[in-house]
Amino acid sequence: MDTMTENDYLIAWGLYAFAALGCLLVWMRITRWMWRWLREPLRLLVAVLLFSPTIIDPVKEKVAPSIAITALDLLFKVGNNAWRAVSDLFMYGMIVFGIYLVFVAIRFPIERASKARKEQAAAAKAAARADEPDDDQPFGGAGDDRYGRPPVPSNPQRLRVEPRL
């Protein structure tokens, strides 16, 4: 019996989705050391390869993973859906990479402005540090503390009240 019920079909897709998600997580772990502008497109490419479906039976509207259909058709010559699966992979890849390029075009100026703000803040902090008078006394400050710590500023809320006996 080579017919698949709707329940079997959904179970198969659920198992495939779980396995593909695991493969994607492993791929993210493998590529985490890479330069970001190389890592992100590679992760997108693997996500497209794993999660893009293609129609295998137009009458029943059944779909299967494009990479699996391509591999089975090319290796075992079991069907004639290889070109359709490759075109679906290419179409989904173009859509995803187009959206990614829009995302990068939006993100790049924001990151540049953030980096410039951080550099400006670091320069201001360095200038403020350079303006501070240096403490040239070799044995600490001239305050009450003999260990070189600056004296605690007088704050009425920080005064300690001793109990009377």
Short mmCIF file of N, CA and C in Angstrom, two decimals:
data_model
loop_
_atom_site.label_atom_id
_atom_site.label_comp_id
_atom_site.label_asym_id
_atom_site.label_seq_id
_atom_site.Cartn_x
_atom_site.Cartn_y
_atom_site.Cartn_z
N MET A 1 0.85 -1.16 0.00
CA MET A 1 0.00 0.00 0.00
C MET A 1 0.90 1.23 0.00
N ASP A 2 0.85 2.00 -1.05
CA ASP A 2 1.75 3.14 -1.18
C ASP A 2 1.03 4.49 -1.05
N THR A 3 -0.15 4.47 -0.51
CA THR A 3 -0.85 5.75 -0.29
C THR A 3 -0.55 6.23 1.12
N MET A 4 -0.44 7.51 1.22
CA MET A 4 -0.12 8.12 2.51
C MET A 4 -1.34 8.89 2.98
N THR A 5 -1.76 8.63 4.20
CA THR A 5 -2.91 9.36 4.73
C THR A 5 -2.48 10.76 5.14
N GLU A 6 -3.45 11.60 5.40
CA GLU A 6 -3.15 12.97 5.80
C GLU A 6 -2.38 13.01 7.12
N ASN A 7 -2.73 12.11 8.02
CA ASN A 7 -2.05 12.04 9.30
C ASN A 7 -0.59 11.62 9.13
N ASP A 8 -0.32 10.63 8.28
CA ASP A 8 1.06 10.22 8.01
C ASP A 8 1.86 11.35 7.37
N TYR A 9 1.21 12.08 6.49
CA TYR A 9 1.85 13.20 5.81
C TYR A 9 2.25 14.28 6.82
N LEU A 10 1.37 14.62 7.74
CA LEU A 10 1.67 15.64 8.75
C LEU A 10 2.73 15.16 9.73
N ILE A 11 2.70 13.89 10.08
CA ILE A 11 3.73 13.34 10.98
C ILE A 11 5.10 13.39 10.29
N ALA A 12 5.14 13.04 9.02
CA ALA A 12 6.41 13.07 8.28
C ALA A 12 6.95 14.50 8.20
N TRP A 13 6.09 15.46 7.94
CA TRP A 13 6.55 16.85 7.89
C TRP A 13 6.99 17.35 9.27
N GLY A 14 6.31 16.92 10.30
CA GLY A 14 6.71 17.31 11.65
C GLY A 14 8.08 16.77 12.00
N LEU A 15 8.32 15.50 11.69
CA LEU A 15 9.63 14.90 11.95
C LEU A 15 10.71 15.58 11.12
N TYR A 16 10.39 15.87 9.87
CA TYR A 16 11.38 16.55 9.02
C TYR A 16 11.68 17.95 9.56
N ALA A 17 10.66 18.68 9.98
CA ALA A 17 10.87 20.03 10.50
C ALA A 17 11.73 19.99 11.76
N PHE A 18 11.50 19.01 12.62
CA PHE A 18 12.29 18.87 13.84
C PHE A 18 13.75 18.55 13.50
N ALA A 19 13.96 17.64 12.57
CA ALA A 19 15.32 17.27 12.17
C ALA A 19 16.01 18.43 11.45
N ALA A 20 15.29 19.16 10.61
CA ALA A 20 15.88 20.29 9.90
C ALA A 20 16.24 21.41 10.87
N LEU A 21 15.41 21.63 11.87
CA LEU A 21 15.73 22.64 12.88
C LEU A 21 16.99 22.24 13.65
N GLY A 22 17.13 20.96 13.97
CA GLY A 22 18.35 20.49 14.62
C GLY A 22 19.57 20.68 13.74
N CYS A 23 19.44 20.39 12.44
CA CYS A 23 20.56 20.60 11.52
C CYS A 23 20.91 22.08 11.42
N LEU A 24 19.90 22.94 11.41
CA LEU A 24 20.15 24.38 11.34
C LEU A 24 20.86 24.87 12.60
N LEU A 25 20.47 24.37 13.75
CA LEU A 25 21.13 24.76 15.00
C LEU A 25 22.59 24.28 15.03
N VAL A 26 22.84 23.09 14.52
CA VAL A 26 24.22 22.59 14.44
C VAL A 26 25.03 23.45 13.47
N TRP A 27 24.42 23.84 12.36
CA TRP A 27 25.11 24.69 11.39
C TRP A 27 25.42 26.06 12.00
N MET A 28 24.50 26.58 12.80
CA MET A 28 24.76 27.87 13.46
C MET A 28 25.91 27.73 14.45
N ARG A 29 25.98 26.61 15.12
CA ARG A 29 27.09 26.37 16.06
C ARG A 29 28.41 26.25 15.31
N ILE A 30 28.38 25.60 14.15
CA ILE A 30 29.61 25.41 13.36
C ILE A 30 30.11 26.74 12.82
N THR A 31 29.21 27.62 12.40
CA THR A 31 29.62 28.87 11.75
C THR A 31 29.75 30.05 12.71
N ARG A 32 29.70 29.85 13.98
CA ARG A 32 29.73 31.00 14.90
C ARG A 32 31.09 31.67 14.97
N TRP A 33 32.16 31.04 14.57
CA TRP A 33 33.50 31.62 14.63
C TRP A 33 33.78 32.51 13.44
N MET A 34 32.95 32.45 12.41
CA MET A 34 33.22 33.16 11.16
C MET A 34 32.93 34.65 11.27
N TRP A 35 33.47 35.36 10.32
CA TRP A 35 33.21 36.78 10.17
C TRP A 35 31.73 36.97 9.88
N ARG A 36 31.08 37.98 10.47
CA ARG A 36 29.62 38.11 10.42
C ARG A 36 29.08 38.23 9.01
N TRP A 37 29.80 38.93 8.13
CA TRP A 37 29.30 39.13 6.77
C TRP A 37 29.41 37.87 5.93
N LEU A 38 30.11 36.87 6.39
CA LEU A 38 30.14 35.56 5.75
C LEU A 38 29.19 34.59 6.45
N ARG A 39 29.14 34.68 7.76
CA ARG A 39 28.32 33.76 8.56
C ARG A 39 26.83 33.89 8.27
N GLU A 40 26.33 35.12 8.21
CA GLU A 40 24.89 35.31 8.02
C GLU A 40 24.39 34.79 6.67
N PRO A 41 25.07 35.08 5.54
CA PRO A 41 24.59 34.49 4.27
C PRO A 41 24.67 32.97 4.23
N LEU A 42 25.70 32.41 4.86
CA LEU A 42 25.79 30.94 4.88
C LEU A 42 24.65 30.33 5.69
N ARG A 43 24.29 30.97 6.79
CA ARG A 43 23.17 30.47 7.58
C ARG A 43 21.86 30.59 6.81
N LEU A 44 21.70 31.68 6.08
CA LEU A 44 20.50 31.83 5.26
C LEU A 44 20.44 30.77 4.16
N LEU A 45 21.58 30.50 3.55
CA LEU A 45 21.62 29.50 2.49
C LEU A 45 21.21 28.13 3.02
N VAL A 46 21.71 27.75 4.18
CA VAL A 46 21.35 26.45 4.76
C VAL A 46 19.88 26.44 5.15
N ALA A 47 19.37 27.55 5.67
CA ALA A 47 17.95 27.61 6.03
C ALA A 47 17.08 27.45 4.79
N VAL A 48 17.47 28.06 3.68
CA VAL A 48 16.71 27.91 2.44
C VAL A 48 16.79 26.47 1.95
N LEU A 49 17.97 25.87 2.00
CA LEU A 49 18.11 24.48 1.56
C LEU A 49 17.26 23.53 2.40
N LEU A 50 17.20 23.78 3.70
CA LEU A 50 16.47 22.86 4.57
C LEU A 50 14.97 23.07 4.57
N PHE A 51 14.51 24.30 4.46
CA PHE A 51 13.10 24.58 4.69
C PHE A 51 12.30 24.96 3.44
N SER A 52 12.86 24.85 2.25
CA SER A 52 12.08 25.21 1.07
C SER A 52 11.34 23.99 0.52
N PRO A 53 10.04 24.11 0.36
CA PRO A 53 9.25 22.98 -0.16
C PRO A 53 9.08 23.09 -1.67
N THR A 54 8.73 21.97 -2.29
CA THR A 54 8.37 21.95 -3.70
C THR A 54 7.19 21.02 -3.89
N ILE A 55 6.37 21.30 -4.87
CA ILE A 55 5.18 20.49 -5.13
C ILE A 55 5.59 19.20 -5.82
N ILE A 56 5.11 18.07 -5.30
CA ILE A 56 5.42 16.79 -5.93
C ILE A 56 4.21 16.20 -6.62
N ASP A 57 3.02 16.56 -6.16
CA ASP A 57 1.80 16.07 -6.78
C ASP A 57 0.82 17.24 -6.88
N PRO A 58 0.71 17.87 -8.05
CA PRO A 58 -0.14 19.04 -8.17
C PRO A 58 -1.63 18.74 -7.94
N VAL A 59 -2.04 17.52 -8.20
CA VAL A 59 -3.45 17.17 -8.04
C VAL A 59 -3.82 17.14 -6.56
N LYS A 60 -3.00 16.49 -5.75
CA LYS A 60 -3.28 16.35 -4.32
C LYS A 60 -2.69 17.49 -3.50
N GLU A 61 -1.95 18.40 -4.14
CA GLU A 61 -1.28 19.51 -3.47
C GLU A 61 -0.35 19.01 -2.36
N LYS A 62 0.43 18.02 -2.68
CA LYS A 62 1.41 17.49 -1.74
C LYS A 62 2.76 18.13 -2.03
N VAL A 63 3.46 18.50 -0.97
CA VAL A 63 4.78 19.09 -1.12
C VAL A 63 5.80 18.26 -0.34
N ALA A 64 7.06 18.43 -0.72
CA ALA A 64 8.17 17.75 -0.05
C ALA A 64 9.36 18.70 -0.03
N PRO A 65 10.35 18.43 0.80
CA PRO A 65 11.53 19.29 0.84
C PRO A 65 12.25 19.29 -0.51
N SER A 66 12.60 20.46 -0.99
CA SER A 66 13.22 20.58 -2.31
C SER A 66 14.56 19.86 -2.39
N ILE A 67 15.35 19.95 -1.34
CA ILE A 67 16.66 19.32 -1.37
C ILE A 67 16.53 17.79 -1.41
N ALA A 68 15.52 17.26 -0.73
CA ALA A 68 15.31 15.81 -0.75
C ALA A 68 14.84 15.36 -2.13
N ILE A 69 13.94 16.10 -2.74
CA ILE A 69 13.45 15.76 -4.08
C ILE A 69 14.59 15.81 -5.09
N THR A 70 15.42 16.84 -5.00
CA THR A 70 16.54 16.97 -5.93
C THR A 70 17.52 15.81 -5.74
N ALA A 71 17.84 15.48 -4.51
CA ALA A 71 18.78 14.39 -4.25
C ALA A 71 18.23 13.05 -4.74
N LEU A 72 16.96 12.78 -4.45
CA LEU A 72 16.38 11.50 -4.87
C LEU A 72 16.27 11.40 -6.39
N ASP A 73 15.89 12.48 -7.03
CA ASP A 73 15.76 12.44 -8.48
C ASP A 73 17.11 12.30 -9.17
N LEU A 74 18.13 12.94 -8.65
CA LEU A 74 19.45 12.87 -9.29
C LEU A 74 20.19 11.58 -8.98
N LEU A 75 20.10 11.11 -7.74
CA LEU A 75 20.85 9.92 -7.36
C LEU A 75 20.18 8.62 -7.81
N PHE A 76 18.87 8.53 -7.60
CA PHE A 76 18.18 7.27 -7.87
C PHE A 76 17.30 7.31 -9.12
N LYS A 77 17.18 8.47 -9.74
CA LYS A 77 16.35 8.64 -10.93
C LYS A 77 14.94 8.07 -10.73
N VAL A 78 14.30 8.49 -9.62
CA VAL A 78 12.98 7.97 -9.28
C VAL A 78 11.84 8.85 -9.77
N GLY A 79 12.11 10.06 -10.20
CA GLY A 79 11.04 10.95 -10.64
C GLY A 79 11.55 11.98 -11.61
N ASN A 80 10.68 12.91 -11.94
CA ASN A 80 11.05 13.95 -12.89
C ASN A 80 10.81 15.35 -12.29
N ASN A 81 10.98 15.48 -11.00
CA ASN A 81 10.74 16.75 -10.31
C ASN A 81 12.01 17.50 -9.96
N ALA A 82 13.16 17.06 -10.44
CA ALA A 82 14.43 17.68 -10.05
C ALA A 82 14.50 19.13 -10.50
N TRP A 83 14.13 19.42 -11.73
CA TRP A 83 14.23 20.80 -12.23
C TRP A 83 13.24 21.71 -11.51
N ARG A 84 12.08 21.19 -11.19
CA ARG A 84 11.11 21.99 -10.44
C ARG A 84 11.64 22.28 -9.03
N ALA A 85 12.25 21.30 -8.40
CA ALA A 85 12.81 21.49 -7.06
C ALA A 85 13.97 22.49 -7.08
N VAL A 86 14.83 22.39 -8.10
CA VAL A 86 15.95 23.32 -8.21
C VAL A 86 15.45 24.74 -8.45
N SER A 87 14.42 24.88 -9.29
CA SER A 87 13.88 26.22 -9.54
C SER A 87 13.20 26.78 -8.28
N ASP A 88 12.56 25.92 -7.51
CA ASP A 88 11.97 26.39 -6.24
C ASP A 88 13.06 26.81 -5.26
N LEU A 89 14.13 26.04 -5.17
CA LEU A 89 15.25 26.41 -4.31
C LEU A 89 15.82 27.76 -4.73
N PHE A 90 16.01 27.94 -6.02
CA PHE A 90 16.56 29.20 -6.52
C PHE A 90 15.61 30.36 -6.23
N MET A 91 14.31 30.15 -6.44
CA MET A 91 13.33 31.20 -6.21
C MET A 91 13.30 31.60 -4.72
N TYR A 92 13.22 30.62 -3.83
CA TYR A 92 13.21 30.92 -2.40
C TYR A 92 14.52 31.58 -1.96
N GLY A 93 15.62 31.12 -2.53
CA GLY A 93 16.91 31.72 -2.21
C GLY A 93 16.98 33.19 -2.63
N MET A 94 16.48 33.49 -3.82
CA MET A 94 16.49 34.88 -4.28
C MET A 94 15.60 35.77 -3.40
N ILE A 95 14.46 35.26 -3.01
CA ILE A 95 13.56 36.03 -2.14
C ILE A 95 14.22 36.29 -0.79
N VAL A 96 14.77 35.26 -0.19
CA VAL A 96 15.38 35.40 1.14
C VAL A 96 16.60 36.31 1.09
N PHE A 97 17.45 36.17 0.07
CA PHE A 97 18.64 37.02 0.00
C PHE A 97 18.27 38.45 -0.36
N GLY A 98 17.20 38.66 -1.11
CA GLY A 98 16.72 40.02 -1.36
C GLY A 98 16.25 40.69 -0.08
N ILE A 99 15.50 39.97 0.73
CA ILE A 99 15.06 40.50 2.02
C ILE A 99 16.25 40.75 2.93
N TYR A 100 17.24 39.86 2.88
CA TYR A 100 18.45 40.04 3.69
C TYR A 100 19.22 41.29 3.26
N LEU A 101 19.32 41.54 1.96
CA LEU A 101 20.02 42.74 1.49
C LEU A 101 19.30 44.01 1.93
N VAL A 102 17.98 44.00 1.94
CA VAL A 102 17.24 45.16 2.45
C VAL A 102 17.52 45.34 3.94
N PHE A 103 17.54 44.26 4.68
CA PHE A 103 17.85 44.30 6.11
C PHE A 103 19.25 44.86 6.35
N VAL A 104 20.21 44.42 5.55
CA VAL A 104 21.59 44.90 5.68
C VAL A 104 21.67 46.38 5.32
N ALA A 105 20.95 46.79 4.29
CA ALA A 105 20.96 48.21 3.88
C ALA A 105 20.38 49.10 4.97
N ILE A 106 19.46 48.59 5.74
CA ILE A 106 18.89 49.36 6.86
C ILE A 106 19.83 49.32 8.06
N ARG A 107 20.43 48.16 8.33
CA ARG A 107 21.25 47.97 9.53
C ARG A 107 22.61 48.66 9.44
N PHE A 108 23.21 48.72 8.25
CA PHE A 108 24.57 49.23 8.10
C PHE A 108 24.71 50.69 8.55
N PRO A 109 23.86 51.63 8.10
CA PRO A 109 24.03 53.01 8.58
C PRO A 109 23.77 53.17 10.08
N ILE A 110 22.86 52.37 10.61
CA ILE A 110 22.59 52.43 12.04
C ILE A 110 23.81 52.00 12.83
N GLU A 111 24.46 50.94 12.40
CA GLU A 111 25.66 50.46 13.09
C GLU A 111 26.82 51.45 12.95
N ARG A 112 26.94 52.07 11.79
CA ARG A 112 28.00 53.07 11.62
C ARG A 112 27.80 54.26 12.55
N ALA A 113 26.55 54.72 12.66
CA ALA A 113 26.27 55.84 13.56
C ALA A 113 26.52 55.45 15.01
N SER A 114 26.16 54.25 15.38
CA SER A 114 26.39 53.77 16.74
C SER A 114 27.89 53.69 17.05
N LYS A 115 28.65 53.21 16.09
CA LYS A 115 30.09 53.11 16.28
C LYS A 115 30.71 54.50 16.41
N ALA A 116 30.24 55.46 15.62
CA ALA A 116 30.76 56.83 15.71
C ALA A 116 30.41 57.44 17.06
N ARG A 117 29.20 57.18 17.58
CA ARG A 117 28.82 57.68 18.90
C ARG A 117 29.69 57.10 19.99
N LYS A 118 29.98 55.81 19.90
CA LYS A 118 30.84 55.17 20.90
C LYS A 118 32.25 55.73 20.86
N GLU A 119 32.78 55.95 19.65
CA GLU A 119 34.12 56.53 19.54
C GLU A 119 34.14 57.95 20.09
N GLN A 120 33.10 58.71 19.83
CA GLN A 120 33.02 60.08 20.33
C GLN A 120 32.93 60.08 21.86
N ALA A 121 32.17 59.18 22.43
CA ALA A 121 32.07 59.10 23.88
C ALA A 121 33.40 58.67 24.50
N ALA A 122 34.09 57.75 23.85
CA ALA A 122 35.40 57.32 24.36
C ALA A 122 36.41 58.47 24.29
N ALA A 123 36.35 59.26 23.21
CA ALA A 123 37.26 60.40 23.10
C ALA A 123 36.94 61.45 24.16
N ALA A 124 35.66 61.68 24.43
CA ALA A 124 35.28 62.64 25.46
C ALA A 124 35.72 62.16 26.84
N LYS A 125 35.60 60.86 27.08
CA LYS A 125 36.03 60.30 28.36
C LYS A 125 37.54 60.40 28.52
N ALA A 126 38.29 60.16 27.44
CA ALA A 126 39.74 60.28 27.49
C ALA A 126 40.15 61.74 27.70
N ALA A 127 39.45 62.69 27.09
CA ALA A 127 39.76 64.10 27.28
C ALA A 127 39.45 64.52 28.72
N ALA A 128 38.36 64.02 29.28
CA ALA A 128 38.03 64.34 30.67
C ALA A 128 39.05 63.74 31.62
N ARG A 129 39.54 62.56 31.31
CA ARG A 129 40.55 61.92 32.14
C ARG A 129 41.88 62.68 32.06
N ALA A 130 42.17 63.23 30.89
CA ALA A 130 43.41 63.98 30.72
C ALA A 130 43.34 65.31 31.46
N ASP A 131 42.16 65.88 31.63
CA ASP A 131 42.00 67.16 32.32
C ASP A 131 42.07 67.03 33.84
N GLU A 132 41.92 65.84 34.38
CA GLU A 132 41.97 65.65 35.83
C GLU A 132 43.39 65.89 36.34
N PRO A 133 43.51 66.55 37.50
CA PRO A 133 44.87 66.74 38.03
C PRO A 133 45.42 65.40 38.53
N ASP A 134 46.68 65.20 38.25
CA ASP A 134 47.33 63.96 38.69
C ASP A 134 47.70 64.07 40.15
N ASP A 135 47.58 62.99 40.85
CA ASP A 135 47.94 62.93 42.26
C ASP A 135 49.41 62.51 42.34
N ASP A 136 50.30 63.49 42.53
CA ASP A 136 51.72 63.21 42.52
C ASP A 136 52.28 62.85 43.88
N GLN A 137 51.46 62.75 44.88
CA GLN A 137 51.96 62.43 46.20
C GLN A 137 52.27 60.94 46.28
N PRO A 138 53.48 60.59 46.67
CA PRO A 138 53.86 59.18 46.64
C PRO A 138 53.20 58.32 47.70
N PHE A 139 52.74 58.89 48.79
CA PHE A 139 52.19 58.09 49.87
C PHE A 139 50.72 58.38 50.13
N GLY A 140 49.98 58.68 49.11
CA GLY A 140 48.55 58.88 49.28
C GLY A 140 48.18 60.34 49.36
N GLY A 141 46.91 60.59 49.53
CA GLY A 141 46.40 61.94 49.57
C GLY A 141 46.68 62.60 50.91
N ALA A 142 46.37 63.88 50.95
CA ALA A 142 46.61 64.65 52.17
C ALA A 142 45.41 64.60 53.09
N GLY A 143 44.47 63.74 52.84
CA GLY A 143 43.25 63.67 53.64
C GLY A 143 43.47 62.91 54.93
N ASP A 144 42.39 62.51 55.56
CA ASP A 144 42.44 61.82 56.83
C ASP A 144 42.91 60.38 56.68
N ASP A 145 42.69 59.79 55.51
CA ASP A 145 42.98 58.38 55.32
C ASP A 145 44.46 58.18 55.02
N ARG A 146 45.11 57.31 55.73
CA ARG A 146 46.54 57.10 55.52
C ARG A 146 46.82 56.02 54.49
N TYR A 147 45.78 55.41 53.89
CA TYR A 147 45.98 54.34 52.92
C TYR A 147 45.81 54.81 51.48
N GLY A 148 45.68 56.08 51.26
CA GLY A 148 45.63 56.59 49.91
C GLY A 148 44.24 56.65 49.31
N ARG A 149 43.23 56.26 50.04
CA ARG A 149 41.87 56.33 49.52
C ARG A 149 41.36 57.75 49.71
N PRO A 150 40.57 58.22 48.77
CA PRO A 150 40.03 59.57 48.96
C PRO A 150 39.02 59.57 50.10
N PRO A 151 38.96 60.67 50.85
CA PRO A 151 38.01 60.71 51.97
C PRO A 151 36.58 60.66 51.46
N VAL A 152 35.71 60.05 52.24
CA VAL A 152 34.30 59.93 51.88
C VAL A 152 33.67 61.31 51.99
N PRO A 153 32.94 61.74 50.96
CA PRO A 153 32.31 63.06 51.06
C PRO A 153 31.27 63.06 52.18
N SER A 154 31.15 64.23 52.80
CA SER A 154 30.20 64.31 53.91
C SER A 154 28.79 64.33 53.37
N ASN A 155 28.06 63.30 53.73
CA ASN A 155 26.68 63.16 53.29
C ASN A 155 25.87 62.88 54.54
N PRO A 156 24.88 63.70 54.85
CA PRO A 156 24.14 63.47 56.09
C PRO A 156 23.37 62.15 56.11
N GLN A 157 23.08 61.60 54.96
CA GLN A 157 22.35 60.32 54.93
C GLN A 157 23.27 59.15 55.22
N ARG A 158 24.56 59.34 55.07
CA ARG A 158 25.50 58.23 55.25
C ARG A 158 26.13 58.24 56.64
N LEU A 159 25.75 59.19 57.50
CA LEU A 159 26.34 59.23 58.82
C LEU A 159 25.82 58.05 59.64
N ARG A 160 26.70 57.51 60.42
CA ARG A 160 26.33 56.38 61.26
C ARG A 160 25.93 56.89 62.63
N VAL A 161 24.84 56.41 63.12
CA VAL A 161 24.37 56.82 64.45
C VAL A 161 24.64 55.66 65.40
N GLU A 162 25.43 55.97 66.43
CA GLU A 162 25.77 54.95 67.40
C GLU A 162 24.70 54.95 68.49
N PRO A 163 24.31 53.79 68.97
CA PRO A 163 23.33 53.75 70.07
C PRO A 163 23.99 54.12 71.40
N ARG A 164 23.24 54.72 72.27
CA ARG A 164 23.75 55.07 73.60
C ARG A 164 23.45 53.95 74.57
N LEU A 165 24.39 53.66 75.40
CA LEU A 165 24.21 52.61 76.38
C LEU A 165 23.95 53.18 77.76
#
